[in-house]
Short mmCIF file of N, CA and C in Angstrom, two decimals:
data_model
loop_
_atom_site.label_atom_id
_atom_site.label_comp_id
_atom_site.label_asym_id
_atom_site.label_seq_id
_atom_site.Cartn_x
_atom_site.Cartn_y
_atom_site.Cartn_z
N MET A 184 -11.26 -5.64 17.01
CA MET A 184 -10.02 -6.10 16.43
C MET A 184 -9.65 -5.14 15.30
N LYS A 185 -8.38 -4.82 15.20
CA LYS A 185 -7.90 -3.89 14.17
C LYS A 185 -6.74 -4.53 13.42
N PHE A 186 -6.82 -4.49 12.07
CA PHE A 186 -5.77 -5.03 11.20
C PHE A 186 -5.25 -3.92 10.30
N ASN A 187 -3.94 -3.91 10.09
CA ASN A 187 -3.37 -3.02 9.07
C ASN A 187 -3.72 -3.61 7.71
N ALA A 188 -4.09 -2.76 6.77
CA ALA A 188 -4.53 -3.25 5.46
C ALA A 188 -3.37 -3.75 4.59
N HIS A 189 -2.18 -3.19 4.78
CA HIS A 189 -1.05 -3.53 3.91
C HIS A 189 0.19 -3.99 4.66
N ASP A 190 0.06 -4.28 5.93
CA ASP A 190 1.21 -4.67 6.73
C ASP A 190 0.76 -5.58 7.86
N ARG A 191 1.71 -6.23 8.48
CA ARG A 191 1.38 -7.11 9.60
C ARG A 191 0.82 -6.30 10.75
N THR A 192 0.06 -6.97 11.61
CA THR A 192 -0.50 -6.34 12.79
C THR A 192 0.04 -7.07 14.01
N PRO A 193 0.79 -6.45 14.89
CA PRO A 193 1.38 -5.11 14.82
C PRO A 193 2.52 -5.07 13.81
N LYS A 194 2.82 -3.84 13.37
CA LYS A 194 3.87 -3.67 12.37
C LYS A 194 5.22 -4.11 12.93
N ILE A 195 6.00 -4.73 12.07
CA ILE A 195 7.35 -5.15 12.46
C ILE A 195 8.27 -3.94 12.30
N LYS A 196 9.00 -3.63 13.36
CA LYS A 196 9.90 -2.48 13.33
C LYS A 196 11.08 -2.76 12.41
N THR A 197 11.42 -1.77 11.58
CA THR A 197 12.58 -1.87 10.71
C THR A 197 13.81 -1.48 11.53
N LYS A 198 14.86 -2.26 11.39
CA LYS A 198 16.08 -1.96 12.13
C LYS A 198 16.64 -0.62 11.69
N LYS A 199 17.29 0.06 12.64
CA LYS A 199 17.88 1.36 12.36
C LYS A 199 18.95 1.27 11.26
N SER A 200 19.72 0.20 11.26
CA SER A 200 20.78 0.04 10.25
C SER A 200 20.20 -0.10 8.85
N VAL A 201 19.07 -0.78 8.74
CA VAL A 201 18.41 -0.93 7.43
C VAL A 201 17.88 0.42 6.96
N LYS A 202 17.29 1.20 7.87
CA LYS A 202 16.79 2.52 7.50
C LYS A 202 17.93 3.42 7.02
N ILE A 203 19.05 3.36 7.71
CA ILE A 203 20.20 4.18 7.32
C ILE A 203 20.71 3.77 5.94
N MET A 204 20.79 2.47 5.68
CA MET A 204 21.23 2.00 4.37
C MET A 204 20.28 2.44 3.26
N LEU A 205 18.98 2.38 3.50
CA LEU A 205 18.01 2.83 2.50
C LEU A 205 18.14 4.32 2.22
N ILE A 206 18.34 5.10 3.25
CA ILE A 206 18.51 6.55 3.09
C ILE A 206 19.78 6.85 2.28
N ILE A 207 20.86 6.14 2.59
CA ILE A 207 22.11 6.33 1.85
C ILE A 207 21.93 5.97 0.37
N CYS A 208 21.27 4.85 0.09
CA CYS A 208 21.04 4.43 -1.30
C CYS A 208 20.18 5.45 -2.04
N PHE A 209 19.12 5.92 -1.40
CA PHE A 209 18.25 6.91 -2.01
C PHE A 209 19.02 8.20 -2.29
N ALA A 210 19.85 8.63 -1.33
CA ALA A 210 20.64 9.84 -1.51
C ALA A 210 21.63 9.68 -2.65
N LEU A 211 22.26 8.51 -2.77
CA LEU A 211 23.21 8.28 -3.87
C LEU A 211 22.52 8.30 -5.23
N ILE A 212 21.35 7.75 -5.30
CA ILE A 212 20.59 7.78 -6.56
C ILE A 212 20.24 9.22 -6.93
N LEU A 213 19.76 9.99 -5.95
CA LEU A 213 19.43 11.39 -6.23
C LEU A 213 20.67 12.19 -6.62
N LEU A 214 21.78 11.94 -5.96
CA LEU A 214 23.03 12.64 -6.29
C LEU A 214 23.50 12.30 -7.71
N SER A 215 23.31 11.06 -8.13
CA SER A 215 23.73 10.70 -9.49
C SER A 215 22.87 11.41 -10.53
N PHE A 216 21.56 11.53 -10.27
CA PHE A 216 20.70 12.29 -11.18
C PHE A 216 21.08 13.77 -11.17
N LEU A 217 21.37 14.29 -9.99
CA LEU A 217 21.78 15.70 -9.89
C LEU A 217 23.08 15.94 -10.63
N PHE A 218 24.03 15.04 -10.49
CA PHE A 218 25.31 15.15 -11.20
C PHE A 218 25.09 15.13 -12.71
N ALA A 219 24.26 14.22 -13.19
CA ALA A 219 23.97 14.14 -14.63
C ALA A 219 23.31 15.43 -15.11
N ALA A 220 22.41 15.97 -14.30
CA ALA A 220 21.73 17.21 -14.68
C ALA A 220 22.71 18.37 -14.77
N ILE A 221 23.62 18.46 -13.80
CA ILE A 221 24.61 19.55 -13.80
C ILE A 221 25.56 19.43 -14.99
N VAL A 222 26.06 18.23 -15.24
CA VAL A 222 26.98 18.02 -16.36
C VAL A 222 26.32 18.37 -17.69
N CYS A 223 25.09 17.91 -17.89
CA CYS A 223 24.38 18.21 -19.13
C CYS A 223 24.11 19.70 -19.27
N SER A 224 23.74 20.36 -18.19
CA SER A 224 23.44 21.79 -18.23
C SER A 224 24.69 22.60 -18.53
N LEU A 225 25.80 22.23 -17.92
CA LEU A 225 27.05 22.96 -18.15
C LEU A 225 27.60 22.73 -19.56
N SER A 226 27.37 21.55 -20.11
CA SER A 226 27.92 21.25 -21.43
C SER A 226 27.26 22.05 -22.54
N ILE A 227 25.99 22.39 -22.38
CA ILE A 227 25.33 23.18 -23.43
C ILE A 227 24.93 24.58 -22.95
N ASN A 228 25.36 24.93 -21.74
CA ASN A 228 25.12 26.27 -21.19
C ASN A 228 23.64 26.62 -21.09
N SER A 229 22.85 25.69 -20.59
CA SER A 229 21.42 25.93 -20.44
C SER A 229 20.92 25.17 -19.21
N VAL A 230 19.86 25.66 -18.62
CA VAL A 230 19.27 25.02 -17.45
C VAL A 230 18.24 23.95 -17.85
N MET A 231 17.86 23.94 -19.12
CA MET A 231 16.81 23.03 -19.59
C MET A 231 17.13 21.54 -19.35
N PRO A 232 18.33 21.04 -19.61
CA PRO A 232 18.60 19.62 -19.34
C PRO A 232 18.39 19.25 -17.86
N ALA A 233 18.73 20.15 -16.96
CA ALA A 233 18.52 19.88 -15.53
C ALA A 233 17.04 19.76 -15.22
N VAL A 234 16.25 20.63 -15.81
CA VAL A 234 14.80 20.59 -15.60
C VAL A 234 14.22 19.30 -16.16
N VAL A 235 14.66 18.93 -17.35
CA VAL A 235 14.15 17.72 -18.00
C VAL A 235 14.56 16.46 -17.23
N ILE A 236 15.74 16.45 -16.65
CA ILE A 236 16.22 15.26 -15.92
C ILE A 236 15.61 15.19 -14.52
N LEU A 237 15.57 16.31 -13.81
CA LEU A 237 15.17 16.28 -12.40
C LEU A 237 13.66 16.30 -12.17
N THR A 238 12.89 16.92 -13.05
CA THR A 238 11.44 17.01 -12.83
C THR A 238 10.77 15.64 -12.74
N PRO A 239 10.98 14.73 -13.69
CA PRO A 239 10.32 13.42 -13.56
C PRO A 239 10.78 12.64 -12.32
N VAL A 240 12.06 12.77 -11.98
CA VAL A 240 12.59 12.06 -10.82
C VAL A 240 11.92 12.56 -9.54
N LEU A 241 11.80 13.88 -9.40
CA LEU A 241 11.17 14.44 -8.21
C LEU A 241 9.68 14.13 -8.14
N VAL A 242 8.99 14.20 -9.27
CA VAL A 242 7.56 13.88 -9.30
C VAL A 242 7.34 12.42 -8.92
N LEU A 243 8.15 11.54 -9.47
CA LEU A 243 8.03 10.12 -9.15
C LEU A 243 8.32 9.86 -7.67
N ALA A 244 9.34 10.50 -7.12
CA ALA A 244 9.68 10.33 -5.71
C ALA A 244 8.53 10.81 -4.81
N ILE A 245 7.91 11.93 -5.18
CA ILE A 245 6.79 12.46 -4.39
C ILE A 245 5.60 11.52 -4.46
N LEU A 246 5.27 11.00 -5.65
CA LEU A 246 4.15 10.07 -5.80
C LEU A 246 4.37 8.79 -5.00
N ILE A 247 5.58 8.26 -5.04
CA ILE A 247 5.89 7.04 -4.28
C ILE A 247 5.77 7.31 -2.79
N ALA A 248 6.25 8.45 -2.32
CA ALA A 248 6.18 8.78 -0.89
C ALA A 248 4.73 8.93 -0.43
N ILE A 249 3.90 9.61 -1.22
CA ILE A 249 2.49 9.79 -0.86
C ILE A 249 1.78 8.44 -0.82
N THR A 250 2.01 7.61 -1.83
CA THR A 250 1.38 6.28 -1.87
C THR A 250 1.79 5.44 -0.67
N GLN A 251 3.07 5.46 -0.32
CA GLN A 251 3.55 4.67 0.81
C GLN A 251 2.93 5.16 2.13
N MET A 252 2.84 6.47 2.31
CA MET A 252 2.23 7.02 3.53
C MET A 252 0.74 6.63 3.61
N ASP A 253 0.04 6.68 2.47
CA ASP A 253 -1.36 6.28 2.45
C ASP A 253 -1.53 4.82 2.81
N MET A 254 -0.67 3.97 2.28
CA MET A 254 -0.76 2.53 2.57
C MET A 254 -0.41 2.24 4.03
N ASP A 255 0.51 2.99 4.61
CA ASP A 255 0.86 2.79 6.01
C ASP A 255 -0.29 3.15 6.95
N LYS A 256 -1.14 4.11 6.56
CA LYS A 256 -2.24 4.55 7.42
C LYS A 256 -3.51 3.71 7.26
N ALA A 257 -3.64 2.94 6.18
CA ALA A 257 -4.87 2.19 5.90
C ALA A 257 -5.04 1.05 6.91
N PHE A 258 -6.29 0.84 7.35
CA PHE A 258 -6.58 -0.23 8.32
C PHE A 258 -8.02 -0.71 8.20
N ILE A 259 -8.25 -1.85 8.84
CA ILE A 259 -9.58 -2.44 8.92
C ILE A 259 -9.88 -2.68 10.38
N GLU A 260 -11.02 -2.21 10.83
CA GLU A 260 -11.40 -2.38 12.23
C GLU A 260 -12.71 -3.15 12.30
N ILE A 261 -12.73 -4.16 13.17
CA ILE A 261 -13.91 -5.01 13.31
C ILE A 261 -14.40 -4.89 14.75
N VAL A 262 -15.62 -4.38 14.89
CA VAL A 262 -16.25 -4.25 16.20
C VAL A 262 -17.58 -5.00 16.12
N ASP A 263 -17.71 -6.03 16.93
CA ASP A 263 -18.88 -6.91 16.92
C ASP A 263 -19.08 -7.48 15.51
N ASP A 264 -20.10 -7.02 14.80
CA ASP A 264 -20.42 -7.54 13.47
C ASP A 264 -20.14 -6.51 12.37
N VAL A 265 -19.58 -5.37 12.75
CA VAL A 265 -19.38 -4.27 11.81
C VAL A 265 -17.91 -4.17 11.42
N ILE A 266 -17.67 -4.11 10.10
CA ILE A 266 -16.32 -3.96 9.56
C ILE A 266 -16.18 -2.55 9.03
N SER A 267 -15.23 -1.81 9.57
CA SER A 267 -14.95 -0.45 9.11
C SER A 267 -13.63 -0.47 8.36
N VAL A 268 -13.68 -0.17 7.05
CA VAL A 268 -12.49 -0.17 6.20
C VAL A 268 -12.09 1.27 5.94
N THR A 269 -10.89 1.65 6.36
CA THR A 269 -10.40 3.01 6.17
C THR A 269 -9.19 2.98 5.25
N ASP A 270 -9.34 3.61 4.09
CA ASP A 270 -8.26 3.73 3.11
C ASP A 270 -7.97 5.20 2.89
N TYR A 271 -6.79 5.48 2.40
CA TYR A 271 -6.38 6.84 2.06
C TYR A 271 -5.90 6.85 0.62
N TYR A 272 -6.36 7.83 -0.15
CA TYR A 272 -5.93 8.01 -1.53
C TYR A 272 -5.47 9.45 -1.69
N PHE A 273 -4.16 9.63 -1.89
CA PHE A 273 -3.52 10.94 -1.97
C PHE A 273 -3.87 11.79 -0.75
N GLY A 274 -3.85 11.15 0.41
CA GLY A 274 -4.09 11.84 1.67
C GLY A 274 -5.54 12.02 2.04
N ILE A 275 -6.45 11.64 1.16
CA ILE A 275 -7.89 11.80 1.42
C ILE A 275 -8.43 10.51 2.03
N LYS A 276 -9.06 10.64 3.17
CA LYS A 276 -9.58 9.48 3.90
C LYS A 276 -10.89 9.00 3.27
N LYS A 277 -10.95 7.69 2.98
CA LYS A 277 -12.16 7.06 2.45
C LYS A 277 -12.55 5.95 3.42
N GLU A 278 -13.75 6.01 3.94
CA GLU A 278 -14.19 5.02 4.91
C GLU A 278 -15.42 4.29 4.39
N LYS A 279 -15.40 2.98 4.49
CA LYS A 279 -16.54 2.14 4.09
C LYS A 279 -16.93 1.29 5.28
N ILE A 280 -18.22 1.05 5.41
CA ILE A 280 -18.75 0.24 6.50
C ILE A 280 -19.46 -0.97 5.90
N PHE A 281 -19.13 -2.16 6.41
CA PHE A 281 -19.75 -3.41 5.98
C PHE A 281 -20.19 -4.20 7.20
N SER A 282 -21.07 -5.14 6.97
CA SER A 282 -21.45 -6.10 8.00
C SER A 282 -20.79 -7.44 7.67
N MET A 283 -20.48 -8.22 8.70
CA MET A 283 -19.88 -9.54 8.47
C MET A 283 -20.83 -10.42 7.67
N HIS A 284 -22.14 -10.17 7.77
CA HIS A 284 -23.12 -10.98 7.05
C HIS A 284 -23.12 -10.69 5.55
N GLU A 285 -22.57 -9.55 5.15
CA GLU A 285 -22.52 -9.20 3.73
C GLU A 285 -21.46 -10.00 2.98
N ILE A 286 -20.47 -10.53 3.69
CA ILE A 286 -19.38 -11.27 3.05
C ILE A 286 -19.88 -12.65 2.64
N LYS A 287 -19.75 -12.95 1.35
CA LYS A 287 -20.10 -14.29 0.88
C LYS A 287 -18.84 -15.12 0.68
N THR A 288 -17.85 -14.56 -0.02
CA THR A 288 -16.63 -15.31 -0.27
C THR A 288 -15.41 -14.42 -0.07
N ALA A 289 -14.30 -15.07 0.09
CA ALA A 289 -13.00 -14.40 0.15
C ALA A 289 -12.01 -15.30 -0.57
N GLU A 290 -11.11 -14.69 -1.31
CA GLU A 290 -10.10 -15.47 -2.01
C GLU A 290 -8.74 -14.80 -1.84
N ILE A 291 -7.71 -15.61 -1.88
CA ILE A 291 -6.35 -15.11 -1.76
C ILE A 291 -5.81 -14.89 -3.16
N LEU A 292 -5.39 -13.64 -3.42
CA LEU A 292 -4.87 -13.28 -4.74
C LEU A 292 -3.50 -12.61 -4.59
N ILE A 293 -2.66 -12.77 -5.60
CA ILE A 293 -1.38 -12.08 -5.58
C ILE A 293 -1.62 -10.58 -5.77
N GLY A 294 -0.73 -9.77 -5.22
CA GLY A 294 -0.89 -8.33 -5.26
C GLY A 294 -0.93 -7.74 -6.65
N SER A 295 -0.33 -8.39 -7.64
CA SER A 295 -0.31 -7.85 -8.99
C SER A 295 -1.57 -8.20 -9.79
N SER A 296 -2.49 -8.94 -9.19
CA SER A 296 -3.72 -9.33 -9.88
C SER A 296 -4.61 -8.10 -10.13
N MET A 297 -5.24 -8.07 -11.27
CA MET A 297 -6.16 -6.98 -11.60
C MET A 297 -7.45 -7.07 -10.78
N ARG A 298 -7.67 -8.16 -10.10
CA ARG A 298 -8.87 -8.34 -9.28
C ARG A 298 -8.70 -7.74 -7.89
N VAL A 299 -7.49 -7.25 -7.58
CA VAL A 299 -7.24 -6.57 -6.32
C VAL A 299 -7.31 -5.07 -6.61
N HIS A 300 -8.28 -4.39 -6.03
CA HIS A 300 -8.51 -2.98 -6.33
C HIS A 300 -7.66 -2.08 -5.43
N GLY A 301 -7.40 -0.87 -5.89
CA GLY A 301 -6.75 0.16 -5.08
C GLY A 301 -5.25 -0.05 -4.92
N TYR A 302 -4.69 0.65 -3.93
CA TYR A 302 -3.27 0.52 -3.64
C TYR A 302 -2.98 -0.89 -3.16
N ARG A 303 -1.83 -1.41 -3.56
CA ARG A 303 -1.42 -2.73 -3.11
C ARG A 303 0.04 -2.93 -3.43
N TYR A 304 0.67 -3.84 -2.69
CA TYR A 304 2.04 -4.23 -3.00
C TYR A 304 1.96 -5.31 -4.07
N SER A 305 2.60 -5.07 -5.19
CA SER A 305 2.54 -6.04 -6.28
C SER A 305 3.84 -6.81 -6.43
N ASN A 306 4.73 -6.70 -5.45
CA ASN A 306 5.99 -7.44 -5.49
C ASN A 306 5.73 -8.93 -5.30
N VAL A 307 6.69 -9.72 -5.67
CA VAL A 307 6.59 -11.17 -5.49
C VAL A 307 6.46 -11.48 -4.01
N GLY A 308 5.52 -12.33 -3.67
CA GLY A 308 5.38 -12.76 -2.28
C GLY A 308 4.26 -12.08 -1.53
N TYR A 309 3.74 -10.95 -2.02
CA TYR A 309 2.65 -10.27 -1.34
C TYR A 309 1.32 -10.78 -1.88
N THR A 310 0.47 -11.25 -0.98
CA THR A 310 -0.86 -11.69 -1.36
C THR A 310 -1.89 -10.97 -0.50
N TYR A 311 -3.10 -10.86 -1.03
CA TYR A 311 -4.19 -10.19 -0.34
C TYR A 311 -5.40 -11.11 -0.27
N ILE A 312 -6.19 -10.94 0.78
CA ILE A 312 -7.48 -11.61 0.88
C ILE A 312 -8.50 -10.60 0.36
N VAL A 313 -9.18 -10.96 -0.71
CA VAL A 313 -10.17 -10.09 -1.34
C VAL A 313 -11.56 -10.62 -1.01
N PHE A 314 -12.41 -9.74 -0.47
CA PHE A 314 -13.75 -10.11 -0.02
C PHE A 314 -14.79 -9.65 -1.03
N ARG A 315 -15.79 -10.51 -1.25
CA ARG A 315 -16.87 -10.20 -2.19
C ARG A 315 -18.21 -10.46 -1.50
N ASP A 316 -19.22 -9.69 -1.93
CA ASP A 316 -20.55 -9.86 -1.35
C ASP A 316 -21.33 -10.95 -2.08
N HIS A 317 -22.62 -11.07 -1.78
CA HIS A 317 -23.44 -12.14 -2.35
C HIS A 317 -23.63 -11.99 -3.86
N GLY A 318 -23.49 -10.78 -4.39
CA GLY A 318 -23.60 -10.57 -5.83
C GLY A 318 -22.26 -10.71 -6.54
N GLY A 319 -21.21 -11.04 -5.81
CA GLY A 319 -19.88 -11.18 -6.39
C GLY A 319 -19.15 -9.85 -6.53
N LYS A 320 -19.72 -8.78 -5.95
CA LYS A 320 -19.12 -7.45 -6.05
C LYS A 320 -17.98 -7.30 -5.03
N TYR A 321 -16.89 -6.66 -5.48
CA TYR A 321 -15.73 -6.40 -4.63
C TYR A 321 -16.15 -5.55 -3.42
N MET A 322 -15.69 -5.95 -2.23
CA MET A 322 -15.98 -5.18 -1.02
C MET A 322 -14.71 -4.48 -0.50
N PHE A 323 -13.72 -5.28 -0.09
CA PHE A 323 -12.48 -4.74 0.43
C PHE A 323 -11.40 -5.80 0.40
N LYS A 324 -10.17 -5.41 0.76
CA LYS A 324 -9.04 -6.34 0.78
C LYS A 324 -8.23 -6.10 2.04
N VAL A 325 -7.48 -7.12 2.41
CA VAL A 325 -6.53 -7.02 3.52
C VAL A 325 -5.35 -7.93 3.18
N ILE A 326 -4.16 -7.54 3.60
CA ILE A 326 -2.98 -8.34 3.28
C ILE A 326 -3.11 -9.71 3.93
N CYS A 327 -2.66 -10.72 3.23
CA CYS A 327 -2.77 -12.10 3.71
C CYS A 327 -1.53 -12.44 4.54
N VAL A 328 -1.67 -12.36 5.83
CA VAL A 328 -0.64 -12.76 6.79
C VAL A 328 -1.31 -13.74 7.75
N PRO A 329 -0.54 -14.47 8.55
CA PRO A 329 -1.17 -15.47 9.42
C PRO A 329 -2.31 -14.95 10.29
N GLU A 330 -2.19 -13.73 10.81
CA GLU A 330 -3.25 -13.19 11.68
C GLU A 330 -4.56 -13.00 10.94
N THR A 331 -4.49 -12.39 9.73
CA THR A 331 -5.73 -12.15 8.98
C THR A 331 -6.28 -13.44 8.39
N LYS A 332 -5.39 -14.31 7.97
CA LYS A 332 -5.83 -15.60 7.40
C LYS A 332 -6.58 -16.42 8.44
N GLN A 333 -6.10 -16.41 9.67
CA GLN A 333 -6.75 -17.16 10.74
C GLN A 333 -8.10 -16.52 11.10
N PHE A 334 -8.15 -15.19 11.19
CA PHE A 334 -9.36 -14.51 11.57
C PHE A 334 -10.48 -14.69 10.55
N PHE A 335 -10.13 -14.62 9.27
CA PHE A 335 -11.13 -14.70 8.19
C PHE A 335 -11.19 -16.09 7.55
N SER A 336 -10.70 -17.12 8.21
CA SER A 336 -10.60 -18.46 7.62
C SER A 336 -11.96 -19.03 7.19
N LYS A 337 -13.03 -18.69 7.88
CA LYS A 337 -14.32 -19.27 7.51
C LYS A 337 -14.88 -18.73 6.20
N TYR A 338 -14.34 -17.60 5.71
CA TYR A 338 -14.79 -17.04 4.44
C TYR A 338 -13.96 -17.49 3.26
N LEU A 339 -12.77 -17.98 3.53
CA LEU A 339 -11.87 -18.40 2.44
C LEU A 339 -12.39 -19.64 1.74
N SER A 340 -12.36 -19.59 0.41
CA SER A 340 -12.88 -20.74 -0.35
C SER A 340 -11.76 -21.64 -0.78
#
């Protein structure tokens, strides 16, 4: 059995019209920053305001894109009694192997909780199932959706 770590399994397809609207909104936001950078640069005859305005915006956009791609690729695979957790951090694959017998408890936490480690959606409404071993040490997390909640129901306290 394979579960996406941060999305439903299988993923719900985003409608084409929604994707187009998001692209248009993103483009308008970038254009407004570009316009502000050009106006400021022309008003004082220097390129420095454009650099100061556009650099943080581009760095932030790149960081958000990398994080989103990493979260889209993360998954949990369960074969027999072995749990393989595959996460990505800045494109680097991190794989952990656990046994089902190592899990002592699991709890449902909101994404913004400090007890949820690593990448996570912290928006309102997103919850994760966080698994801990017999010593209470954090093991892994998976998004709390009906499929994962049903599969891991015997561990939930």
